[in-house]
Short mmCIF file of C-alpha atoms in Angstrom, two decimals:
data_model
loop_
_atom_site.label_atom_id
_atom_site.label_comp_id
_atom_site.label_asym_id
_atom_site.label_seq_id
_atom_site.Cartn_x
_atom_site.Cartn_y
_atom_site.Cartn_z
CA MET V 1 0.00 0.00 0.00
CA ASP V 2 1.20 3.47 -0.83
CA LYS V 3 1.00 5.83 2.11
CA ASN V 4 -1.21 8.83 1.44
CA LYS V 5 0.51 12.21 1.91
CA GLU V 6 -2.59 13.79 3.48
CA VAL V 7 -2.74 10.99 6.06
CA THR V 8 0.95 11.52 6.85
CA GLU V 9 0.25 15.24 7.40
CA PHE V 10 -2.82 14.42 9.52
CA ILE V 11 -0.67 12.27 11.81
CA LYS V 12 2.12 14.86 11.89
CA ASN V 13 -0.35 17.58 12.92
CA ALA V 14 -2.10 15.53 15.61
CA GLU V 15 -1.50 16.04 19.32
CA LYS V 16 1.87 14.60 20.41
CA GLU V 17 0.26 11.83 22.48
CA GLN V 18 -1.88 10.76 19.53
CA GLN V 19 0.84 10.77 16.87
CA ASN V 20 2.37 7.53 18.11
CA LEU V 21 -1.00 5.79 18.46
CA LEU V 22 -2.02 6.88 14.95
CA THR V 23 1.26 5.61 13.53
CA VAL V 24 0.90 2.23 15.26
CA LEU V 25 -2.71 1.89 14.06
CA ARG V 26 -1.80 2.93 10.52
CA ASP V 27 0.97 0.34 10.39
CA LEU V 28 -1.36 -2.30 11.83
CA ILE V 29 -3.97 -1.62 9.12
CA ILE V 30 -1.33 -1.71 6.37
CA LYS V 31 0.06 -5.00 7.67
CA ALA V 32 -3.37 -6.57 8.20
CA VAL V 33 -4.75 -5.60 4.78
CA PRO V 34 -1.80 -4.83 2.47
CA GLU V 35 -4.04 -4.57 -0.60
CA ALA V 36 -6.03 -1.71 0.97
CA ARG V 37 -5.98 1.84 -0.37
CA GLU V 38 -5.19 4.60 2.11
CA GLN V 39 -7.31 7.70 1.51
CA PHE V 40 -8.11 10.96 3.26
CA LYS V 41 -11.88 11.57 3.32
CA TRP V 42 -14.16 13.44 5.68
CA SER V 43 -11.09 14.98 7.38
CA ARG V 44 -9.72 11.58 8.43
CA PRO V 45 -7.75 8.55 7.20
CA VAL V 46 -10.04 6.02 5.50
CA TYR V 47 -9.00 2.57 4.25
CA ALA V 48 -10.69 0.68 1.43
CA THR V 49 -10.53 -2.46 -0.64
CA ASP V 50 -13.62 -2.73 -2.87
CA LYS V 51 -15.34 -0.33 -0.45
CA ASP V 52 -14.34 1.67 2.62
CA PHE V 53 -13.87 -0.68 5.58
CA CYS V 54 -12.22 1.32 8.38
CA TYR V 55 -11.15 4.78 9.45
CA LEU V 56 -9.13 6.58 12.12
CA LYS V 57 -10.61 9.57 13.93
CA THR V 58 -9.08 11.66 16.66
CA ALA V 59 -11.04 12.85 19.68
CA LYS V 60 -9.90 14.86 22.68
CA ASN V 61 -8.82 11.90 24.82
CA HIS V 62 -8.76 8.95 22.43
CA ILE V 63 -8.64 7.72 18.85
CA ASN V 64 -11.46 5.81 17.21
CA LEU V 65 -10.58 2.84 15.05
CA GLY V 66 -13.85 2.73 13.16
CA PHE V 67 -15.42 0.01 11.05
CA PHE V 68 -17.86 0.62 8.19
CA ASN V 69 -18.52 -3.07 7.59
CA PHE V 70 -18.91 -3.93 11.28
CA GLU V 71 -21.63 -6.56 10.82
CA LYS V 72 -18.99 -8.84 9.24
CA VAL V 73 -16.63 -8.41 12.19
CA GLU V 74 -16.51 -10.99 14.96
CA ASP V 75 -16.20 -9.18 18.29
CA PRO V 76 -16.28 -11.79 21.08
CA GLU V 77 -14.43 -9.49 23.48
CA GLY V 78 -16.91 -6.63 22.96
CA PHE V 79 -14.44 -4.01 21.69
CA LEU V 80 -16.88 -2.36 19.25
CA GLY V 81 -18.84 0.55 20.62
CA GLY V 82 -21.40 2.95 19.27
CA THR V 83 -24.98 2.65 18.15
CA GLY V 84 -24.68 3.61 14.49
CA LYS V 85 -26.52 1.60 11.87
CA GLN V 86 -23.57 1.76 9.48
CA MET V 87 -20.46 2.26 11.65
CA ARG V 88 -19.01 1.13 14.95
CA HIS V 89 -15.67 1.93 16.58
CA ILE V 90 -13.06 0.97 19.15
CA LYS V 91 -11.84 3.72 21.48
CA ILE V 92 -8.07 3.69 21.93
CA SER V 93 -6.43 5.89 24.56
CA THR V 94 -3.12 4.15 25.19
CA LYS V 95 -0.74 1.79 23.39
CA GLU V 96 -1.95 -0.97 25.75
CA ASP V 97 -5.46 -0.60 24.28
CA ILE V 98 -4.15 -1.81 20.91
CA LYS V 99 -4.73 -5.58 20.72
CA ALA V 100 -2.80 -6.23 17.50
CA GLU V 101 -3.80 -9.87 16.98
CA VAL V 102 -7.50 -9.29 17.64
CA PHE V 103 -7.63 -6.03 15.66
CA THR V 104 -5.83 -7.67 12.72
CA LYS V 105 -8.56 -10.32 12.47
CA MET V 106 -11.27 -7.69 12.75
CA LEU V 107 -9.69 -5.55 10.03
CA GLN V 108 -9.31 -8.52 7.70
CA GLN V 109 -12.95 -9.49 8.23
CA ALA V 110 -14.18 -5.94 7.60
CA ALA V 111 -12.10 -5.62 4.40
CA VAL V 112 -13.84 -8.53 2.64
CA PHE V 113 -16.87 -7.64 0.50
#
């Protein structure tokens, strides 16, 4: 996957505490779904295969790893939050919140259409 320049700038301009988390999440998405396209839409990084499947969004005290195709994602540990009909997300505040193995499976499931 080619890294999108706008996403790189988005990460660079984020709060210091969030820059590292965004970088780790970006790398996790790229590794989990190497065929994905990295885009910058709706003022945030968005990743797509045939369709958009996940996004990263900053908030004051956390980052959302969001899923567009959440109904295809197995979530036995109950990480997904939100009540949206089309999107759900995982709130990530610290590096310890990133469960690489579990998130990798979730990303791979969401990326399949």
